[in-house]
Amino acid sequence: MNYTIKGKEISDLFRYFTVLANILTAAASSFIIPYAINGIRKQYFTYPKWLSMFHYSGTLCATFILMFVFFFIAPLDKYFAFGGSNFYLHIICPIMVLISYLFVESNYVYSNKDYLICLQPFILYSIVYLFNVVILTEDRGGWEDLYKFNTFTPFYISILLVLLLTCSLGFLIRKLSARLNATRQKNMLKA
């Protein structure tokens, strides 16, 4: 999508959760690289818990994008969901991030407090989005309701649905990761 033709500034891209979530996951992935190189040299990969949580947070945001596109954006606008570079941003990147998180072996078990910390990027964006769309409104210099949170249903219903989706995804990713790690541990002990 060429934003200069439409009269939009590049900074307008930072209104999209997809862009911010992909930057978050890119940062987490780049922080993992030195630990991965060290893991290759020592034949044992490990990384600190804060980085594991950062990686999980990015994975949660990216997976949310994938599910949100399928369940909310695609029924309204298939081109916005899958067209052009959005196919990579909405589908390919989130799948790759999810796979990268699930295949990194980690022995960390997240507490509920850790889980809430990992939700912070999503919650922060939700607050900024709601402020700009619902309180400030587009007429007064706020944002267009990009995700139609306050268009088809009142924002308080939309935000509850989105929070439910996010928390459910977080729980599923956390359980799947724990199960994969337990399986890897069991296989290593057998070997």
mmCIF file of C-alpha atoms in Angstrom:
data_model
loop_
_atom_site.group_PDB
_atom_site.id
_atom_site.type_symbol
_atom_site.label_atom_id
_atom_site.label_comp_id
_atom_site.label_asym_id
_atom_site.label_seq_id
_atom_site.Cartn_x
_atom_site.Cartn_y
_atom_site.Cartn_z
ATOM 1 C CA MET A 1 0.000 0.000 0.000
ATOM 2 C CA ASN A 2 1.516 3.334 -0.992
ATOM 3 C CA TYR A 3 0.720 5.827 1.751
ATOM 4 C CA THR A 4 2.183 8.856 0.010
ATOM 5 C CA ILE A 5 -0.370 8.572 -2.781
ATOM 6 C CA LYS A 6 -3.213 8.445 -0.267
ATOM 7 C CA GLY A 7 -1.846 11.529 1.468
ATOM 8 C CA LYS A 8 -0.892 9.704 4.658
ATOM 9 C CA GLU A 9 2.317 10.137 6.572
ATOM 10 C CA ILE A 10 4.607 7.204 7.310
ATOM 11 C CA SER A 11 4.042 7.923 11.013
ATOM 12 C CA ASP A 12 0.382 6.949 10.472
ATOM 13 C CA LEU A 13 1.564 3.344 10.110
ATOM 14 C CA PHE A 14 2.263 3.321 13.842
ATOM 15 C CA ARG A 15 -1.472 3.502 14.497
ATOM 16 C CA TYR A 16 -1.746 -0.085 13.319
ATOM 17 C CA PHE A 17 -1.283 -2.774 15.959
ATOM 18 C CA THR A 18 0.199 -5.056 13.286
ATOM 19 C CA VAL A 19 3.152 -2.737 12.703
ATOM 20 C CA LEU A 20 3.797 -2.257 16.412
ATOM 21 C CA ALA A 21 3.483 -5.973 17.195
ATOM 22 C CA ASN A 22 5.851 -6.895 14.369
ATOM 23 C CA ILE A 23 8.394 -4.355 15.640
ATOM 24 C CA LEU A 24 8.043 -5.873 19.118
ATOM 25 C CA THR A 25 8.625 -9.401 17.822
ATOM 26 C CA ALA A 26 11.549 -8.251 15.662
ATOM 27 C CA ALA A 27 13.156 -6.651 18.730
ATOM 28 C CA ALA A 28 12.625 -9.806 20.803
ATOM 29 C CA SER A 29 14.055 -11.967 18.014
ATOM 30 C CA SER A 30 17.098 -9.741 17.605
ATOM 31 C CA PHE A 31 17.803 -9.918 21.347
ATOM 32 C CA ILE A 32 17.743 -13.719 21.099
ATOM 33 C CA ILE A 33 20.412 -13.862 18.362
ATOM 34 C CA PRO A 34 23.465 -13.537 20.674
ATOM 35 C CA TYR A 35 22.091 -16.300 22.915
ATOM 36 C CA ALA A 36 21.437 -18.490 19.867
ATOM 37 C CA ILE A 37 25.006 -17.992 18.609
ATOM 38 C CA ASN A 38 26.315 -18.822 22.070
ATOM 39 C CA GLY A 39 24.030 -21.868 22.126
ATOM 40 C CA ILE A 40 25.449 -23.110 18.837
ATOM 41 C CA ARG A 41 29.003 -22.733 20.155
ATOM 42 C CA LYS A 42 28.274 -24.453 23.492
ATOM 43 C CA GLN A 43 25.753 -26.983 22.122
ATOM 44 C CA TYR A 44 23.234 -25.728 24.694
ATOM 45 C CA PHE A 45 20.806 -22.858 24.169
ATOM 46 C CA THR A 46 19.489 -20.869 27.092
ATOM 47 C CA TYR A 47 18.272 -17.340 27.509
ATOM 48 C CA PRO A 48 17.179 -15.240 30.486
ATOM 49 C CA LYS A 49 13.616 -15.272 31.761
ATOM 50 C CA TRP A 50 13.053 -11.579 30.926
ATOM 51 C CA LEU A 51 13.886 -12.331 27.286
ATOM 52 C CA SER A 52 11.658 -15.393 27.297
ATOM 53 C CA MET A 53 8.817 -13.205 28.581
ATOM 54 C CA PHE A 54 9.591 -10.554 25.952
ATOM 55 C CA HIS A 55 9.487 -13.256 23.266
ATOM 56 C CA TYR A 56 6.213 -14.609 24.666
ATOM 57 C CA SER A 57 4.702 -11.111 24.732
ATOM 58 C CA GLY A 58 5.574 -10.560 21.073
ATOM 59 C CA THR A 59 4.248 -14.002 20.194
ATOM 60 C CA LEU A 60 0.990 -13.277 21.978
ATOM 61 C CA CYS A 61 0.566 -9.996 20.065
ATOM 62 C CA ALA A 62 1.426 -11.589 16.712
ATOM 63 C CA THR A 63 -0.914 -14.545 17.284
ATOM 64 C CA PHE A 64 -3.659 -12.122 18.253
ATOM 65 C CA ILE A 65 -3.171 -10.416 14.866
ATOM 66 C CA LEU A 66 -3.529 -13.736 13.065
ATOM 67 C CA MET A 67 -6.768 -14.622 14.868
ATOM 68 C CA PHE A 68 -8.178 -11.084 14.682
ATOM 69 C CA VAL A 69 -7.615 -11.003 10.920
ATOM 70 C CA PHE A 70 -9.459 -14.291 10.405
ATOM 71 C CA PHE A 71 -12.383 -13.621 12.726
ATOM 72 C CA PHE A 72 -12.909 -9.853 12.510
ATOM 73 C CA ILE A 73 -11.147 -8.227 9.552
ATOM 74 C CA ALA A 74 -11.596 -10.867 6.825
ATOM 75 C CA PRO A 75 -15.415 -10.985 7.057
ATOM 76 C CA LEU A 76 -15.502 -7.194 6.547
ATOM 77 C CA ASP A 77 -12.666 -6.568 4.089
ATOM 78 C CA LYS A 78 -10.746 -9.454 2.535
ATOM 79 C CA TYR A 79 -8.261 -7.178 0.772
ATOM 80 C CA PHE A 80 -7.365 -5.365 4.004
ATOM 81 C CA ALA A 81 -6.987 -8.781 5.651
ATOM 82 C CA PHE A 82 -4.961 -10.615 3.012
ATOM 83 C CA GLY A 83 -4.179 -8.234 0.130
ATOM 84 C CA GLY A 84 -0.755 -6.966 -0.867
ATOM 85 C CA SER A 85 1.836 -6.811 1.905
ATOM 86 C CA ASN A 86 -0.874 -7.435 4.492
ATOM 87 C CA PHE A 87 -0.687 -11.133 3.654
ATOM 88 C CA TYR A 88 2.864 -11.179 5.018
ATOM 89 C CA LEU A 89 2.108 -8.867 7.948
ATOM 90 C CA HIS A 90 -1.136 -10.574 8.986
ATOM 91 C CA ILE A 91 -0.446 -14.213 8.135
ATOM 92 C CA ILE A 92 3.179 -15.135 7.397
ATOM 93 C CA CYS A 93 4.890 -13.088 10.147
ATOM 94 C CA PRO A 94 2.539 -14.196 12.951
ATOM 95 C CA ILE A 95 2.875 -17.861 11.955
ATOM 96 C CA MET A 96 6.672 -17.579 11.852
ATOM 97 C CA VAL A 97 6.736 -15.816 15.230
ATOM 98 C CA LEU A 98 4.514 -18.478 16.796
ATOM 99 C CA ILE A 99 6.691 -21.266 15.384
ATOM 100 C CA SER A 100 9.876 -19.541 16.551
ATOM 101 C CA TYR A 101 8.501 -19.210 20.076
ATOM 102 C CA LEU A 102 7.262 -22.783 20.281
ATOM 103 C CA PHE A 103 10.559 -24.209 19.000
ATOM 104 C CA VAL A 104 12.745 -22.303 21.440
ATOM 105 C CA GLU A 105 13.256 -24.588 24.390
ATOM 106 C CA SER A 106 12.580 -22.825 27.655
ATOM 107 C CA ASN A 107 12.275 -24.216 31.150
ATOM 108 C CA TYR A 108 10.536 -21.138 32.490
ATOM 109 C CA VAL A 109 7.071 -21.456 33.922
ATOM 110 C CA TYR A 110 5.211 -18.166 33.919
ATOM 111 C CA SER A 111 3.277 -17.113 36.964
ATOM 112 C CA ASN A 112 0.033 -15.169 36.638
ATOM 113 C CA LYS A 113 2.025 -12.000 37.420
ATOM 114 C CA ASP A 114 4.456 -12.814 34.572
ATOM 115 C CA TYR A 115 1.485 -13.405 32.292
ATOM 116 C CA LEU A 116 0.008 -10.000 33.159
ATOM 117 C CA ILE A 117 3.378 -8.363 32.482
ATOM 118 C CA CYS A 118 3.459 -10.041 29.051
ATOM 119 C CA LEU A 119 0.004 -8.625 28.278
ATOM 120 C CA GLN A 120 1.188 -5.031 28.802
ATOM 121 C CA PRO A 121 1.971 -4.168 25.143
ATOM 122 C CA PHE A 122 -1.538 -5.241 24.136
ATOM 123 C CA ILE A 123 -3.185 -3.422 27.041
ATOM 124 C CA LEU A 124 -1.176 -0.253 26.403
ATOM 125 C CA TYR A 125 -2.154 -0.219 22.723
ATOM 126 C CA SER A 126 -5.802 -0.847 23.671
ATOM 127 C CA ILE A 127 -5.781 2.161 25.987
ATOM 128 C CA VAL A 128 -4.168 4.418 23.366
ATOM 129 C CA TYR A 129 -6.559 3.150 20.679
ATOM 130 C CA LEU A 130 -9.651 3.665 22.844
ATOM 131 C CA PHE A 131 -8.514 7.134 23.838
ATOM 132 C CA ASN A 132 -7.927 8.196 20.224
ATOM 133 C CA VAL A 133 -11.058 6.550 18.798
ATOM 134 C CA VAL A 134 -13.662 6.827 21.541
ATOM 135 C CA ILE A 135 -12.665 9.798 23.691
ATOM 136 C CA LEU A 136 -10.779 12.063 21.289
ATOM 137 C CA THR A 137 -12.648 10.900 18.128
ATOM 138 C CA GLU A 138 -11.567 11.454 14.550
ATOM 139 C CA ASP A 139 -13.418 14.783 14.350
ATOM 140 C CA ARG A 140 -11.224 16.235 17.098
ATOM 141 C CA GLY A 141 -7.885 14.958 15.795
ATOM 142 C CA GLY A 142 -8.133 11.371 17.031
ATOM 143 C CA TRP A 143 -7.902 8.238 14.955
ATOM 144 C CA GLU A 144 -10.258 6.647 12.492
ATOM 145 C CA ASP A 145 -11.838 3.512 13.981
ATOM 146 C CA LEU A 146 -9.500 1.265 11.997
ATOM 147 C CA TYR A 147 -10.718 -1.959 13.578
ATOM 148 C CA LYS A 148 -14.396 -0.956 13.827
ATOM 149 C CA PHE A 149 -14.400 -1.375 17.631
ATOM 150 C CA ASN A 150 -16.952 1.355 18.096
ATOM 151 C CA THR A 151 -18.760 0.954 14.770
ATOM 152 C CA PHE A 152 -20.749 -2.292 14.865
ATOM 153 C CA THR A 153 -20.922 -2.724 18.629
ATOM 154 C CA PRO A 154 -20.229 -0.315 21.476
ATOM 155 C CA PHE A 155 -16.535 -0.180 22.398
ATOM 156 C CA TYR A 156 -17.113 -1.743 25.836
ATOM 157 C CA ILE A 157 -18.446 -4.927 24.224
ATOM 158 C CA SER A 158 -15.701 -4.996 21.586
ATOM 159 C CA ILE A 159 -12.927 -4.535 24.134
ATOM 160 C CA LEU A 160 -14.307 -7.357 26.284
ATOM 161 C CA LEU A 161 -14.372 -9.692 23.269
ATOM 162 C CA VAL A 162 -10.848 -8.718 22.282
ATOM 163 C CA LEU A 163 -9.545 -9.146 25.838
ATOM 164 C CA LEU A 164 -11.214 -12.540 26.031
ATOM 165 C CA LEU A 165 -9.581 -13.556 22.739
ATOM 166 C CA THR A 166 -6.173 -12.299 23.884
ATOM 167 C CA CYS A 167 -6.329 -14.010 27.271
ATOM 168 C CA SER A 168 -7.489 -17.253 25.661
ATOM 169 C CA LEU A 169 -4.652 -17.148 23.138
ATOM 170 C CA GLY A 170 -2.150 -16.404 25.878
ATOM 171 C CA PHE A 171 -3.381 -19.364 27.892
ATOM 172 C CA LEU A 172 -3.272 -21.704 24.866
ATOM 173 C CA ILE A 173 0.214 -20.599 23.810
ATOM 174 C CA ARG A 174 1.491 -20.953 27.366
ATOM 175 C CA LYS A 175 0.029 -24.474 27.719
ATOM 176 C CA LEU A 176 1.254 -25.593 24.290
ATOM 177 C CA SER A 177 4.749 -24.283 24.985
ATOM 178 C CA ALA A 178 4.849 -26.009 28.386
ATOM 179 C CA ARG A 179 3.691 -29.290 26.833
ATOM 180 C CA LEU A 180 6.294 -29.097 24.042
ATOM 181 C CA ASN A 181 9.037 -28.308 26.547
ATOM 182 C CA ALA A 182 7.991 -31.220 28.775
ATOM 183 C CA THR A 183 8.049 -33.544 25.758
ATOM 184 C CA ARG A 184 11.513 -32.307 24.774
ATOM 185 C CA GLN A 185 12.757 -32.815 28.357
ATOM 186 C CA LYS A 186 11.355 -36.352 28.444
ATOM 187 C CA ASN A 187 12.950 -37.203 25.087
ATOM 188 C CA MET A 188 16.281 -35.785 26.229
ATOM 189 C CA LEU A 189 16.205 -37.860 29.421
ATOM 190 C CA LYS A 190 15.401 -40.992 27.393
ATOM 191 C CA ALA A 191 18.353 -40.300 25.105
#
